[in-house]
Amino acid sequence: MQNKRIFLIGFMGAGKTTLGKRLANKSGLPFVDVDQKIEAYFQLSIQSIFEKYGEAFFRKEESKMLEKLIEEFPQAILSVGGGLPCYNNNIELMNLSGTTCYLHRPAKELFHRLKNSKENRPLLTGKSDAELLQYIEVKLLEREVFYSKAKIIVYRDQQDVSSLMKRLELTAIV
Ligand code: S3P
């Protein structure tokens, strides 16, 4: 059995969930989505958690959930929310616990991928397209300080399952 924790990090809309599920299918490692675990724990959507308790509460809870899931899963593909690496030394914790992969995409591309899914992302809700693009550009710049600490940076043209499997030294089960 492969002894690995792989953390997929990157901005909202980078494709962490899709790629994470594919990597999990191909390698046989479990797929773990930190946001989904938070939703299941609180029995509330991320949107509702932000609305009811605010962002600061969410940031504390996502850090706690990360620690819990690291304990629980010595071997897994973990997809983490876009903000998680940027709070509470979480990027350092992930770097100590496994292989961090930053799924890089340019701001314009993120904008096109996100402009029709603003409503289930609390930080994007209510923004016009122009505001959304500006928000992504500014936030991405801030967050890249943290994202760039990842052990592996995966550019857009490298985001296919087979090449990533090789870079991560994962073995296919089929
Ligand atoms: C957030 C990203 C979301 C979710 C929350 C906050 C962020 O996850 O954790 O809405 O701060 O970038 P995805 O990156 O999976 O959309």
PDB file of N, CA and C in Angstrom, residues 5-6 14-15 18 33 37 48 52 66 69 77 89 115 126 136 151 157 165:
ATOM      1  N   ARG A   5       0.013  11.098   1.612  1.00  0.00           N
ATOM      2  CA  ARG A   5      -1.072  12.077   1.652  1.00  0.00           C
ATOM      3  C   ARG A   5      -0.759  13.108   0.576  1.00  0.00           C
ATOM      4  N   ILE A   6      -1.700  13.300  -0.316  1.00  0.00           N
ATOM      5  CA  ILE A   6      -1.522  14.313  -1.357  1.00  0.00           C
ATOM      6  C   ILE A   6      -2.539  15.419  -1.095  1.00  0.00           C
ATOM      7  N   ALA A  14     -10.119  26.054  -9.593  1.00  0.00           N
ATOM      8  CA  ALA A  14      -8.883  25.538 -10.208  1.00  0.00           C
ATOM      9  C   ALA A  14      -9.040  24.097 -10.703  1.00  0.00           C
ATOM     10  N   GLY A  15     -10.050  23.397 -10.180  1.00  0.00           N
ATOM     11  CA  GLY A  15     -10.281  22.011 -10.625  1.00  0.00           C
ATOM     12  C   GLY A  15      -9.787  20.967  -9.631  1.00  0.00           C
ATOM     13  N   THR A  18     -12.324  17.822  -9.256  1.00  0.00           N
ATOM     14  CA  THR A  18     -12.361  16.954 -10.443  1.00  0.00           C
ATOM     15  C   THR A  18     -11.074  16.160 -10.557  1.00  0.00           C
ATOM     16  N   ASP A  33     -12.639  15.449   0.621  1.00  0.00           N
ATOM     17  CA  ASP A  33     -12.847  16.868   0.335  1.00  0.00           C
ATOM     18  C   ASP A  33     -13.117  17.571   1.673  1.00  0.00           C
ATOM     19  N   LYS A  37     -16.510  17.540   4.229  1.00  0.00           N
ATOM     20  CA  LYS A  37     -16.471  17.025   5.598  1.00  0.00           C
ATOM     21  C   LYS A  37     -17.024  18.067   6.571  1.00  0.00           C
ATOM     22  N   SER A  48     -24.182  28.489   3.987  1.00  0.00           N
ATOM     23  CA  SER A  48     -24.953  28.743   5.220  1.00  0.00           C
ATOM     24  C   SER A  48     -24.034  28.944   6.425  1.00  0.00           C
ATOM     25  N   LYS A  52     -24.400  32.174   8.667  1.00  0.00           N
ATOM     26  CA  LYS A  52     -24.810  32.064  10.083  1.00  0.00           C
ATOM     27  C   LYS A  52     -23.713  32.472  11.051  1.00  0.00           C
ATOM     28  N   LEU A  66      -8.928  20.102   9.050  1.00  0.00           N
ATOM     29  CA  LEU A  66      -7.698  19.655   8.373  1.00  0.00           C
ATOM     30  C   LEU A  66      -6.878  18.778   9.323  1.00  0.00           C
ATOM     31  N   LEU A  69      -8.509  15.403   9.778  1.00  0.00           N
ATOM     32  CA  LEU A  69      -8.446  14.519   8.608  1.00  0.00           C
ATOM     33  C   LEU A  69      -7.027  13.995   8.372  1.00  0.00           C
ATOM     34  N   ILE A  77      -6.023  11.303  -1.115  1.00  0.00           N
ATOM     35  CA  ILE A  77      -5.958  12.524  -1.922  1.00  0.00           C
ATOM     36  C   ILE A  77      -6.899  13.501  -1.236  1.00  0.00           C
ATOM     37  N   ASN A  89      -1.144  28.834   9.474  1.00  0.00           N
ATOM     38  CA  ASN A  89       0.011  27.973   9.147  1.00  0.00           C
ATOM     39  C   ASN A  89      -0.381  26.642   8.514  1.00  0.00           C
ATOM     40  N   LYS A 115     -17.553  32.266 -13.248  1.00  0.00           N
ATOM     41  CA  LYS A 115     -18.593  33.299 -13.373  1.00  0.00           C
ATOM     42  C   LYS A 115     -20.022  32.738 -13.337  1.00  0.00           C
ATOM     43  N   GLY A 126     -23.074  37.678  -5.281  1.00  0.00           N
ATOM     44  CA  GLY A 126     -23.492  39.076  -5.422  1.00  0.00           C
ATOM     45  C   GLY A 126     -22.528  39.948  -6.207  1.00  0.00           C
ATOM     46  N   ILE A 136     -10.724  38.255  -8.152  1.00  0.00           N
ATOM     47  CA  ILE A 136      -9.842  37.105  -8.406  1.00  0.00           C
ATOM     48  C   ILE A 136      -8.399  37.580  -8.583  1.00  0.00           C
ATOM     49  N   LYS A 151       4.935  21.906  -2.616  1.00  0.00           N
ATOM     50  CA  LYS A 151       6.106  21.158  -3.073  1.00  0.00           C
ATOM     51  C   LYS A 151       6.092  20.997  -4.585  1.00  0.00           C
ATOM     52  N   ASP A 157      -1.289  23.038 -18.318  1.00  0.00           N
ATOM     53  CA  ASP A 157      -1.072  22.015 -19.347  1.00  0.00           C
ATOM     54  C   ASP A 157      -0.473  20.729 -18.756  1.00  0.00           C
ATOM     55  N   MET A 165       0.050  11.594 -11.979  1.00  0.00           N
ATOM     56  CA  MET A 165       0.327  10.302 -11.299  1.00  0.00           C
ATOM     57  C   MET A 165       1.834  10.060 -11.284  1.00  0.00           C
TER      58      MET A 165
END
